[in-house]
Short mmCIF file of C-alpha atoms in Angstrom, two decimals:
data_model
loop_
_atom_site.label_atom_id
_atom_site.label_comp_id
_atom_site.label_asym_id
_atom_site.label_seq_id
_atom_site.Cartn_x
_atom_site.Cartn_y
_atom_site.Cartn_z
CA UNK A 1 11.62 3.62 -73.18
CA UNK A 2 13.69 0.85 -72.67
CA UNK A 3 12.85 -2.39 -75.30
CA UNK A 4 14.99 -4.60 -73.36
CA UNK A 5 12.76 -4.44 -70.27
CA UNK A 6 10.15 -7.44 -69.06
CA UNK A 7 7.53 -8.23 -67.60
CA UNK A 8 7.26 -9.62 -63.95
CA UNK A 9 5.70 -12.81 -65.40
CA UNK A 10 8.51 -13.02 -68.04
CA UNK A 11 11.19 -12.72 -65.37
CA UNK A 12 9.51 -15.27 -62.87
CA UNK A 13 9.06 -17.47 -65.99
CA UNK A 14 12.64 -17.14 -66.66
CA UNK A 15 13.42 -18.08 -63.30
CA UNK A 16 10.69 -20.71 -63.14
CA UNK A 17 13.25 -22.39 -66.71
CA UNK A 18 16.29 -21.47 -65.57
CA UNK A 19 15.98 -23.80 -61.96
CA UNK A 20 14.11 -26.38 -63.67
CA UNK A 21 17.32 -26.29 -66.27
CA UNK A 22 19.61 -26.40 -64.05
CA UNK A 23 18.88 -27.97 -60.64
CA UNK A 24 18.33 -31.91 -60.69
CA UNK A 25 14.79 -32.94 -60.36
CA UNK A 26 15.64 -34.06 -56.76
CA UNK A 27 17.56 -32.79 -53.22
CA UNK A 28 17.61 -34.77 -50.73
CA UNK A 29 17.29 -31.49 -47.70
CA UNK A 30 18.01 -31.18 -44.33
CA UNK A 31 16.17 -29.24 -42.16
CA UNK A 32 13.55 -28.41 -39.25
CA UNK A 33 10.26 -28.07 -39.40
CA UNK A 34 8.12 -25.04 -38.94
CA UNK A 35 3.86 -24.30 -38.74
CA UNK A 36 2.96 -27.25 -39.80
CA UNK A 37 -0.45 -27.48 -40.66
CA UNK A 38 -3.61 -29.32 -43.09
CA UNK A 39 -6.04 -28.11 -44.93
CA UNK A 40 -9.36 -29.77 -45.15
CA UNK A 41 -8.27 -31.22 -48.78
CA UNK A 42 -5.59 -33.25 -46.92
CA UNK A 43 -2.72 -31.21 -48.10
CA UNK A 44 0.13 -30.17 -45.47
CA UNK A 45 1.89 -26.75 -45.87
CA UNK A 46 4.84 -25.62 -43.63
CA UNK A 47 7.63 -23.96 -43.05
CA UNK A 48 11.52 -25.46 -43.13
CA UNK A 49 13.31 -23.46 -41.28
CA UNK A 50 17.45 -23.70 -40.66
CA UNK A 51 19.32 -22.03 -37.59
CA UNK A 52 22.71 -20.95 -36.47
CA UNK A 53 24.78 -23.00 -33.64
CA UNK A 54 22.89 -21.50 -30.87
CA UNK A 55 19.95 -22.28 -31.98
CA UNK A 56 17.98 -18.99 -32.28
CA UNK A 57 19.04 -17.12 -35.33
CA UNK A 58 17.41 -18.07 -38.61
CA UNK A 59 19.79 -18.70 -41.42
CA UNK A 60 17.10 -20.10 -44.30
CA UNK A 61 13.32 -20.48 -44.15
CA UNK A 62 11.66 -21.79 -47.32
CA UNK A 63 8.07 -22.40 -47.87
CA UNK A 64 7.24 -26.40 -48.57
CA UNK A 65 4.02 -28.55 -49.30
CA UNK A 66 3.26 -32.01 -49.31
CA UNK A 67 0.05 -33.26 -51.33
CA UNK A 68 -2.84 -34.91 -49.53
CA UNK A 69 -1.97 -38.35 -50.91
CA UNK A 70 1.74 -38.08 -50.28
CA UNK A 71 0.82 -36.68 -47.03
CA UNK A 72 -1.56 -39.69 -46.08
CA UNK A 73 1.33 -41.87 -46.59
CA UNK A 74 4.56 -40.28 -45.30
CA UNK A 75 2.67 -39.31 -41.86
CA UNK A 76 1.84 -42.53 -41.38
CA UNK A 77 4.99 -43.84 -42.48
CA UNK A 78 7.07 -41.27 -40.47
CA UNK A 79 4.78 -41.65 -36.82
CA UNK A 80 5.04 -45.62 -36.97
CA UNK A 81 8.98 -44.88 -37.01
CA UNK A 82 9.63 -42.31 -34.73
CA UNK A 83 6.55 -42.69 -32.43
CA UNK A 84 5.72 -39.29 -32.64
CA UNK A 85 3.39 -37.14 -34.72
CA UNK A 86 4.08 -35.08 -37.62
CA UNK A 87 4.39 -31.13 -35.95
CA UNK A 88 6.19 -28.42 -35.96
CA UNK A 89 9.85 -28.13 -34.33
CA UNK A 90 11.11 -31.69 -35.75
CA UNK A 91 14.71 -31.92 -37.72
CA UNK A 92 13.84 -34.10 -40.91
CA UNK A 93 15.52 -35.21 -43.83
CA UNK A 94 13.45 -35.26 -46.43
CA UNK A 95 13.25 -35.59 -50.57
CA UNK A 96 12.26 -32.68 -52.33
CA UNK A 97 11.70 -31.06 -55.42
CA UNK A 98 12.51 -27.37 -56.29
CA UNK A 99 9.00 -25.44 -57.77
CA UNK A 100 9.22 -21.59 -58.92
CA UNK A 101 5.43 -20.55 -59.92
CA UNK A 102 5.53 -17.30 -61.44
CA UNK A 103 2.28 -16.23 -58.89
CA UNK A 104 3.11 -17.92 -55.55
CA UNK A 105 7.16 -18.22 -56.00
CA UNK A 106 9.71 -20.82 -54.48
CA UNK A 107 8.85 -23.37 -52.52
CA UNK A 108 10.09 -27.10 -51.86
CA UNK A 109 7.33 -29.65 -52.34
CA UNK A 110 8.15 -33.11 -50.39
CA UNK A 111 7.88 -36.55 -52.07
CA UNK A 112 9.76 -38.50 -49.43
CA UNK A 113 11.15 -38.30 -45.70
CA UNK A 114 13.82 -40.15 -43.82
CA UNK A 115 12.38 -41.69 -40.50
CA UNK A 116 15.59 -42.06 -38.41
CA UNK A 117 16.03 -38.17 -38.95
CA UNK A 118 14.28 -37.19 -36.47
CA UNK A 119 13.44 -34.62 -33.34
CA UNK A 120 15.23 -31.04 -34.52
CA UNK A 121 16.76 -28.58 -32.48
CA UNK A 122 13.33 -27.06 -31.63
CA UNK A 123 11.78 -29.97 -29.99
CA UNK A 124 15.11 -31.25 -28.51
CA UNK A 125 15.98 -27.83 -27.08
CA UNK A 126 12.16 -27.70 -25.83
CA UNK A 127 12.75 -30.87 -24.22
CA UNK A 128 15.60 -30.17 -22.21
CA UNK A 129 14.28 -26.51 -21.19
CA UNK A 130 11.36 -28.76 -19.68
CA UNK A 131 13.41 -31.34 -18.21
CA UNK A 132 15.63 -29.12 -16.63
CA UNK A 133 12.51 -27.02 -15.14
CA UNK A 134 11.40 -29.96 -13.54
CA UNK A 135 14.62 -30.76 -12.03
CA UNK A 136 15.21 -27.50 -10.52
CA UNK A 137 11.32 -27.75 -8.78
CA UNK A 138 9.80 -24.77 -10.57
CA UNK A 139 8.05 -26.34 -13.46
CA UNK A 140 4.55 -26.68 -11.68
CA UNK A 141 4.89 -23.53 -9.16
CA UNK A 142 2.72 -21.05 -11.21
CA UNK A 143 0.49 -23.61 -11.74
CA UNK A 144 -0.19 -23.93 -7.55
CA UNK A 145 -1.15 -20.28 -7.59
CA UNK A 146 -4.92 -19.26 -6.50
CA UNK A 147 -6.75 -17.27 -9.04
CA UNK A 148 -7.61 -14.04 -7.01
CA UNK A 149 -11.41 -13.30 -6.87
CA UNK A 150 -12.42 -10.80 -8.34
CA UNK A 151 -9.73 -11.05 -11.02
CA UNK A 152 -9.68 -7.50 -13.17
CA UNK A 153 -6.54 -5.53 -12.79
CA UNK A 154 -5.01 -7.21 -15.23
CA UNK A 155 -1.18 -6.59 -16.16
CA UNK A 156 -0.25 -7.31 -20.05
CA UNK A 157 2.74 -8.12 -21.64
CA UNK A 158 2.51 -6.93 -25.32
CA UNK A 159 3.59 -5.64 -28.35
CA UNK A 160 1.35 -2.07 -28.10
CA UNK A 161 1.01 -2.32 -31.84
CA UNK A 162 -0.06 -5.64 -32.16
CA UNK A 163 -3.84 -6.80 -33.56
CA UNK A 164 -4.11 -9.11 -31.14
CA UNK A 165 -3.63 -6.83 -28.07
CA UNK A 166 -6.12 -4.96 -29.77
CA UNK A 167 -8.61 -7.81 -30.10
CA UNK A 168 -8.11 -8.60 -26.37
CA UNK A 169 -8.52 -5.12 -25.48
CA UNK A 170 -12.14 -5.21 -27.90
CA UNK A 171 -13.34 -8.39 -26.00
CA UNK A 172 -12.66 -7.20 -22.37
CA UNK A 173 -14.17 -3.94 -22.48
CA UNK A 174 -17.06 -4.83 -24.76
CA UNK A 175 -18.58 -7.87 -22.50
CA UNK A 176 -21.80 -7.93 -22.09
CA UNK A 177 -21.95 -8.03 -18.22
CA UNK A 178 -20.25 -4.51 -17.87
CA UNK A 179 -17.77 -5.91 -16.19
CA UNK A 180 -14.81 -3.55 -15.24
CA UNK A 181 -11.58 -4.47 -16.20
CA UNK A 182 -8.20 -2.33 -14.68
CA UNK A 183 -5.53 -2.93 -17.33
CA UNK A 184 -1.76 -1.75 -17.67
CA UNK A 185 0.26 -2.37 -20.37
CA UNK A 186 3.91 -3.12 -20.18
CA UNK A 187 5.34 -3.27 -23.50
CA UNK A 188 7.50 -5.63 -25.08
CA UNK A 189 9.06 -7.46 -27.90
CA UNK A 190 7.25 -10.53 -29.14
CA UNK A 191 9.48 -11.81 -31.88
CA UNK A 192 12.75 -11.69 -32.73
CA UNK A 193 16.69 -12.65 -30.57
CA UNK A 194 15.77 -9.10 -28.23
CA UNK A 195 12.10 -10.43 -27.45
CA UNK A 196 13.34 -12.67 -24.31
CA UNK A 197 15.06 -9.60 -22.36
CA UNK A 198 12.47 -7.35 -23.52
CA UNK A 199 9.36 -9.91 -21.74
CA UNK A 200 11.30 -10.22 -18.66
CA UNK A 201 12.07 -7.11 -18.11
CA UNK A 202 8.33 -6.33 -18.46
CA UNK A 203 7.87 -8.88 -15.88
CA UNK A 204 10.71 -7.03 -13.17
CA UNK A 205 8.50 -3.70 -14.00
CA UNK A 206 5.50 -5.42 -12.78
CA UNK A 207 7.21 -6.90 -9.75
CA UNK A 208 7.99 -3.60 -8.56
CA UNK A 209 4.06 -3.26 -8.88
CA UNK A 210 3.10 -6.66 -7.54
CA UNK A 211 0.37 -5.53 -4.89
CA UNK A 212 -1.66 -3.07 -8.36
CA UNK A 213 -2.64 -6.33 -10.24
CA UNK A 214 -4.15 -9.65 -9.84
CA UNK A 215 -2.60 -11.56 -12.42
CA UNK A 216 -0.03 -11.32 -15.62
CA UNK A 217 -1.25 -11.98 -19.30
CA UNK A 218 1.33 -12.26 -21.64
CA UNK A 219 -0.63 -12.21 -25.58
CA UNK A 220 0.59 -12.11 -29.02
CA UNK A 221 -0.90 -12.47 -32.25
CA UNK A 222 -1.20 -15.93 -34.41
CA UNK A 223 2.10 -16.07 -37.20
CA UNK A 224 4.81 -18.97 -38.34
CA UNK A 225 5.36 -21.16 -35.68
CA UNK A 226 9.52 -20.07 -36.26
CA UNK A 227 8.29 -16.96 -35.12
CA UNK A 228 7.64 -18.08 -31.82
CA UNK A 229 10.74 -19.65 -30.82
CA UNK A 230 11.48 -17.07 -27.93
CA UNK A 231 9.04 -18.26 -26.03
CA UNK A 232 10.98 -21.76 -25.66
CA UNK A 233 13.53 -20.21 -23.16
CA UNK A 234 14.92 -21.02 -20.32
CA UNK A 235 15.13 -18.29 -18.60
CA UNK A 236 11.37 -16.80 -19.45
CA UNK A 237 10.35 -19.82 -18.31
CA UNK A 238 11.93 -19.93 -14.94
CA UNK A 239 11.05 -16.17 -14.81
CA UNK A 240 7.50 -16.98 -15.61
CA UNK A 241 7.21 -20.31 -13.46
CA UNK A 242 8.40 -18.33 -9.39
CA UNK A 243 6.78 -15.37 -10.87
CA UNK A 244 4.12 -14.30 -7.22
CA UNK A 245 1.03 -13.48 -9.67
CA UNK A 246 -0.43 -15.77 -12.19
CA UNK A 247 0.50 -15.97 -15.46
CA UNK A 248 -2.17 -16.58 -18.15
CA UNK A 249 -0.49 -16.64 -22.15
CA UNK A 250 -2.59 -16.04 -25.00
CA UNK A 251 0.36 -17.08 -27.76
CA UNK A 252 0.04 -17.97 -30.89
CA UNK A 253 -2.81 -20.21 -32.14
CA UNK A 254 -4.11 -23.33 -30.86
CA UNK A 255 -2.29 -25.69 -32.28
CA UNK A 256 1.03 -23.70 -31.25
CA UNK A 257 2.58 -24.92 -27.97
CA UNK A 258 5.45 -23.65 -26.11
CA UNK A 259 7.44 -23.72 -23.37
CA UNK A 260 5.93 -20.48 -21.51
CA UNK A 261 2.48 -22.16 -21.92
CA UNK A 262 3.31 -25.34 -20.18
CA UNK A 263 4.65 -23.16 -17.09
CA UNK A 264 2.19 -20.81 -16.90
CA UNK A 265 -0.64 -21.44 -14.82
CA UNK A 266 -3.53 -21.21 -17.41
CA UNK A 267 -3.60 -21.38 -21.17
CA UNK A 268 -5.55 -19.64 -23.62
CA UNK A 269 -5.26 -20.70 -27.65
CA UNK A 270 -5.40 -16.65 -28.52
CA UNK A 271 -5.38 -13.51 -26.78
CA UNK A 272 -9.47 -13.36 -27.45
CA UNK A 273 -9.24 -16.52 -25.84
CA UNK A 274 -7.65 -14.56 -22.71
CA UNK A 275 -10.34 -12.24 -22.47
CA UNK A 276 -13.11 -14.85 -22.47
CA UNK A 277 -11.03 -16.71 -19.96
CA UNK A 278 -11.03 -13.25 -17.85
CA UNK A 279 -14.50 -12.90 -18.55
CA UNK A 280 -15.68 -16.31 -17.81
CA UNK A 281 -14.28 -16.12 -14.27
CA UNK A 282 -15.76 -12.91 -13.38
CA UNK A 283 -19.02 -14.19 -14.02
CA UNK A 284 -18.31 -17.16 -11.68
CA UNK A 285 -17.34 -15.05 -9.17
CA UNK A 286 -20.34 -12.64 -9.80
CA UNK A 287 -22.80 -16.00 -9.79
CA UNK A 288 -20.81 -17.07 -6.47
CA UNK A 289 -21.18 -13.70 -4.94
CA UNK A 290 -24.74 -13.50 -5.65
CA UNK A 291 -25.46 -16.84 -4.11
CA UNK A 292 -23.45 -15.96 -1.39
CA UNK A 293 -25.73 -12.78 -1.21
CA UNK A 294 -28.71 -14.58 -1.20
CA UNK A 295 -27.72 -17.27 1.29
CA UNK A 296 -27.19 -14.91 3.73
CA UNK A 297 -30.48 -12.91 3.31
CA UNK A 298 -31.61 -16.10 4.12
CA UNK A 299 -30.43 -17.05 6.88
CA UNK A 300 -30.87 -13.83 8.57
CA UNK A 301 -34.38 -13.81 7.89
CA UNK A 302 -34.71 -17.10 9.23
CA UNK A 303 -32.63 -15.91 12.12
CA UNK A 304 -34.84 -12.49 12.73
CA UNK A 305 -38.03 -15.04 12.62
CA UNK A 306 -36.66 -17.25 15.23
CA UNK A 307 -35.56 -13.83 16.78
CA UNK A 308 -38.74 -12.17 17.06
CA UNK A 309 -40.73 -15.97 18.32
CA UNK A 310 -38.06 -15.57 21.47
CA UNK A 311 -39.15 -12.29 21.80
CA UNK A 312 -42.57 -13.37 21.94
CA UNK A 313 -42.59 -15.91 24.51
CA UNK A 314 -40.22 -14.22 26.38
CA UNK A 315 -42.66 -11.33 26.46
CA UNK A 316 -45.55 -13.24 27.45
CA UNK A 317 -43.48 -15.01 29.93
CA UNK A 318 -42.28 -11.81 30.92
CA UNK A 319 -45.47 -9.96 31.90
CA UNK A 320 -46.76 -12.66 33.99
CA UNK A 321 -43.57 -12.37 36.13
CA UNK A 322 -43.18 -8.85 36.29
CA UNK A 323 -47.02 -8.86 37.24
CA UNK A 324 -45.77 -11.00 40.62
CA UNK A 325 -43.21 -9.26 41.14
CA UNK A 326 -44.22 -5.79 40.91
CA UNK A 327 -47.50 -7.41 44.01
CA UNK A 328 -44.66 -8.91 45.67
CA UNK A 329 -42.65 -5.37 45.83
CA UNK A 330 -46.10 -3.63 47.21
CA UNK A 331 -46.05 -6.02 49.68
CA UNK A 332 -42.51 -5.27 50.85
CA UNK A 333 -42.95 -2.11 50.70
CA UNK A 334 -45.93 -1.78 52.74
CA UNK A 335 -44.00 -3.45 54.79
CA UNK A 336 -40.62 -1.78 55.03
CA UNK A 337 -43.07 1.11 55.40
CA UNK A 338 -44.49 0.38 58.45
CA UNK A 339 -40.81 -0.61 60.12
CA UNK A 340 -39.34 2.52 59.30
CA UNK A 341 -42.09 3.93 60.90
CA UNK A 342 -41.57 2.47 63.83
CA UNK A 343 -37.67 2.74 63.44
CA UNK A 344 -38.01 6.51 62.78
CA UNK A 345 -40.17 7.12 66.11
CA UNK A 346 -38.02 4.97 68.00
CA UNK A 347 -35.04 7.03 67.14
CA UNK A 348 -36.63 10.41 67.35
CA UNK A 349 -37.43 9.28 71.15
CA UNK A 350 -34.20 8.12 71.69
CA UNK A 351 -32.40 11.61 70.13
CA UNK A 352 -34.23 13.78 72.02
CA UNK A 353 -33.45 12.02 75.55
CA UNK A 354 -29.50 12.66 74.05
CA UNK A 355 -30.27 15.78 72.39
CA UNK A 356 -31.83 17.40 76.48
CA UNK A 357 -28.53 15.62 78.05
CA UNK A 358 -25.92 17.13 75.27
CA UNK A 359 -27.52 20.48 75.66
CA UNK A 360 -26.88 20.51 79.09
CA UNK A 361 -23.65 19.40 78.78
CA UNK A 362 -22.83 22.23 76.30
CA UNK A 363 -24.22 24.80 78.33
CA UNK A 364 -21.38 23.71 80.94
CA UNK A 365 -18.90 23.30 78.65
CA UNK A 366 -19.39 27.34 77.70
CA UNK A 367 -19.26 28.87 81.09
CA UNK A 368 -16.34 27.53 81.99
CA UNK A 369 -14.84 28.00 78.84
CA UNK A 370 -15.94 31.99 79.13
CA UNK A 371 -14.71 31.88 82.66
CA UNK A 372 -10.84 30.58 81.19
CA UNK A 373 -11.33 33.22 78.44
CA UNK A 374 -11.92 36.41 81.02
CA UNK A 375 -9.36 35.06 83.49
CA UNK A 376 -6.71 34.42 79.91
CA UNK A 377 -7.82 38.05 78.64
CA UNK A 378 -6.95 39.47 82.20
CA UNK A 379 -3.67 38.65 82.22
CA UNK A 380 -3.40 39.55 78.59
CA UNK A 381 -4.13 43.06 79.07
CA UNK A 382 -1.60 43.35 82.11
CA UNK A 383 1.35 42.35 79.80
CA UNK A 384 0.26 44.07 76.76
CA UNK A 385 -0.27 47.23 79.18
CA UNK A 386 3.74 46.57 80.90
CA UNK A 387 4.80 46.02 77.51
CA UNK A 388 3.73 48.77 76.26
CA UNK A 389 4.71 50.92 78.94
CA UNK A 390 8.61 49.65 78.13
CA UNK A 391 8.66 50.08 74.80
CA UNK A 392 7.50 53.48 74.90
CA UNK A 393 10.19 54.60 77.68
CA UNK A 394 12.28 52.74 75.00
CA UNK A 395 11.32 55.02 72.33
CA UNK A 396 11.82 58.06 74.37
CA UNK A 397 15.16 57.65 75.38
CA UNK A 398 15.99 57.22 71.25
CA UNK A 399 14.15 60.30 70.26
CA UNK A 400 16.67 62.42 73.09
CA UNK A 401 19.57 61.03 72.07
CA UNK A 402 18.41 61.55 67.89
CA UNK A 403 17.94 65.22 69.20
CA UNK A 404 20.70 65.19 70.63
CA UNK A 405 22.89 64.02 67.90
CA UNK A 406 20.83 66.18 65.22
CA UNK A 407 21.62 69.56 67.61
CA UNK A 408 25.22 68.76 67.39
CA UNK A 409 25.11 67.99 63.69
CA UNK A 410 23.36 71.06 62.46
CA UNK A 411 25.20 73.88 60.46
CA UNK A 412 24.48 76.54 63.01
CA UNK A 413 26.30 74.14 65.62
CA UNK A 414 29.04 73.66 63.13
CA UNK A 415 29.36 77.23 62.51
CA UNK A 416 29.66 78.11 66.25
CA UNK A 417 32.73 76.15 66.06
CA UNK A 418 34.84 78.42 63.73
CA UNK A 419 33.66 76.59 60.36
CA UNK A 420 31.99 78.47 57.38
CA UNK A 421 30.35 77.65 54.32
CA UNK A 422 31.30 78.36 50.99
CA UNK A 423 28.10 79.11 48.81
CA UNK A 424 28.42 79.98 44.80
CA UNK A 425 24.61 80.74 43.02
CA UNK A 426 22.91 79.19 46.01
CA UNK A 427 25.21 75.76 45.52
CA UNK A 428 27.82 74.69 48.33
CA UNK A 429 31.40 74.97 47.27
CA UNK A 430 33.25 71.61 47.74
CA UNK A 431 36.14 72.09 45.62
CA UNK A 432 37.84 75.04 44.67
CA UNK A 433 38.80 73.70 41.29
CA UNK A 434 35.23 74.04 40.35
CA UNK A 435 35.47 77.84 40.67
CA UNK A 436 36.50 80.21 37.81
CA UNK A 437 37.93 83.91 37.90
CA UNK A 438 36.26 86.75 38.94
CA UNK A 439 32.53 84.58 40.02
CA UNK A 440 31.36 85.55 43.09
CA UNK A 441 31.22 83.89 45.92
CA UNK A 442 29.88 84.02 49.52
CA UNK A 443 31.33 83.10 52.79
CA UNK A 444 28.54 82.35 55.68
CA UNK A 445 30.11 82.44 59.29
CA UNK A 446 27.97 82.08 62.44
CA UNK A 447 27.02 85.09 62.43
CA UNK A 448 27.01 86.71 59.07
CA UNK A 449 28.05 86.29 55.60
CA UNK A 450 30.74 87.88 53.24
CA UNK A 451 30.80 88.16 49.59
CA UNK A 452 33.69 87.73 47.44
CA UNK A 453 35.36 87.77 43.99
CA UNK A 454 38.13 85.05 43.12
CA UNK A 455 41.27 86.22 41.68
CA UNK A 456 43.77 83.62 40.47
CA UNK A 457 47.45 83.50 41.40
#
């Protein structure tokens, strides 16, 4: 074991000597101011905070305090100078003393403040991010946005990790309406140089999504006011500001404001906050729905009851008119009855007069059409009879001279003539080359035949 070792306490209370040994009892410091905030004894604790050129790296943060009566008197002191309150994001110059407590470490506790040091690079850059929102015309647009109705598909911007994503997811799911909320998260960064990229890039994922969700909520837990520096950009807050869907921001705690909130169009202290928000306005829109409902059971029913009086007097009205009319239709029809009658005989008369005549008439008309038929048929018979007579002389003359031609043409005529035929197996012989050596062959003349064996030469 090594004797040369100490305790924690012994080293913090060597540190604790050693500073108050060798630093003066005073520093005048410059720096800017982070989570500022009081305790119900009066006593202010913050953060100062230093940063690089740009303005978004942290070079220094230190942990300060200022005692209630101090306090009472510098805040007072300070706001009747500069004409604006004691916060967070101001660049001060103020008087401090160096403290090392062995339990609770360094910090810087304030005993005096410069005045004419005032706004620091927070609330300046925050002012011109603003400044130059409003000059370009996009400051308010987010703001002009109607809240869809219902509103629960809900996009969030969030670190997945993060307790009060968590929280927010607790509250929405657990109301007690049993309302039902649609949520997607689209994670992100929410602290740090790469947390600006990382939220609008979320927000281009969602845009490729616009017509799934009803509105945007961007939420991170409560922490150092330093911490939320990211959300005082320029370009998440132009992003945010012509974003199409609504952006509602549960960042930070209440008294935290930045420049995302004052674009968006509606802010919530904390991400719980959000949900109760979300909540909140569904039950509006239930209670509106519901009245809506009602109002037009109403006026239906008062519409079916002035309905079904029509009905009644029309009915009433009705029956006495179809009563007349149905005695006035008997009437007619009796009538029409009794015409038609008359109309019916009348015409029967008058057809049977035309019906005698037209009978007559046809009877005419037949015999002397059966007379032109017998006379037509006459002569009809006389040419088919001369006609026939030709053709068949015709006919008789072709058949002598076919016989005539086929007597001339037959093989005994041809044979008479000198010819013969050649005949091998019962096949004529056309060709001689077709015949072999030694087959036999026979000759038919006109009056025999002769057979033969070929010999070759």
């Amino acid at each position: 074991m090594n004797n040369a070792a100490v305790s924690l306490y012994e080293l913090n209370h060597l540190i604790k000597n050693v500073l108050a040994d060798s630093l003066p009892e005073m520093f005048w410091v410059r720096a800017e101011t982070s989570d500022v905030r009081v305790n119900q004894n009066g006593h202010c604790y913050l953060e100062f905070i230093e940063k690089d050129g740009k303005g978004k790296t942290l070079l220094a943060k230190a942990r300060g305090m200022i005692w209630a009566n101090t306090f009472y008197m510098l805040k007072a002191y300070f706001e009747n100078k500069t004409m604006q309150p004691f916060t967070s994001g101001l660049k001060v110059l103020v008087q401090v003393s160096v403290e090392f407590h062995e339990l609770y470490g360094f910090s810087l506790t304030v005993h005096d403040i410069d005045p004419s040091y005032t706004l620091g690079d927070q609330a300046l850059n925050r002012a011109a991010i603003i400044r130059q929102l409003e000059e370009d015309g996009v400051l308010t647009l987010n703001k002009e946005l109607t809240l869809p109705e219902p509103l629960n598909r809900i996009a969030i911007i969030s670190s997945p990790t993060a307790a009060g994503y968590e929280d927010f997811l607790d509250q929405l799911n657990k109301n007690t309406y049993g309302f039902a909320f649609y949520t997607k998260l689209f994670p992100a960064i929410m602290q740090g140089g790469r947390s600006e990229d990382s939220i609008i890039s979320a927000l281009e994922r969602i845009y490729d999504n616009l017509d799934c969700f009803d509105a945007v909520i961007i939420i991170r837990g409560g922490g150092a006011t330093s911490d939320l520096s990211s959300f005082d950009s320029y370009l998440l807050a132009a992003s945010c500001a012509q974003f199409p869907l609504p952006i509602i921001t549960g960042i930070g705690h209440e008294r935290d404001d930045t420049v995302l909130d004052i674009v968006a169009h509606t802010r919530a202290k904390t991400p719980t906050a959000v949900a109760e928000f979300l909540i909140n306005n569904m039950v509006r829109t239930a209670v509106e729905l519901d009245e809506t409902g009602q109002s037009i059971v109403s006026m239906v029913q008062q519409r079916l009851q002035t309905e079904f009086a029509l009905l009644d007097v029309l009915e009433t009205k009705n029956a006495f008119v179809l009563k007349a009319w149905r005695k006035e239709q008997e009437v007619l029809l009796s009538s029409a009855k009794t015409v038609l009658q008359k109309g019916l005989q009348r015409i029967i008369k008058d057809n049977e007069s035309r019906f005698s005549q037209f009978e007559e008439t046809v009877k005419r008309n037949l015999q002397q059409n059966r007379k032109n038929s017998d006379n037509k048929l006459l002569l009809i018979e006389n040419a088919l009879k001369n006609t026939c007579q030709h053709i068949f002389k015709d006919q008789l003359n072709e058949l002598d001279m076919i016989e005539k031609h086929l007597e001339l043409s037959s093989p005994e005529t041809i044979l008479r003539k000198g010819y013969t035929l050649t005949m091998k197996d019962g096949k004529v012989i056309k060709q001689g080359n077709t015949l072999e050596e030694n087959d036999e062959i026979t000759t038919i003349f006109s009056d025999g035949k002769v057979t033969s064996v070929v010999k070759k030469e």
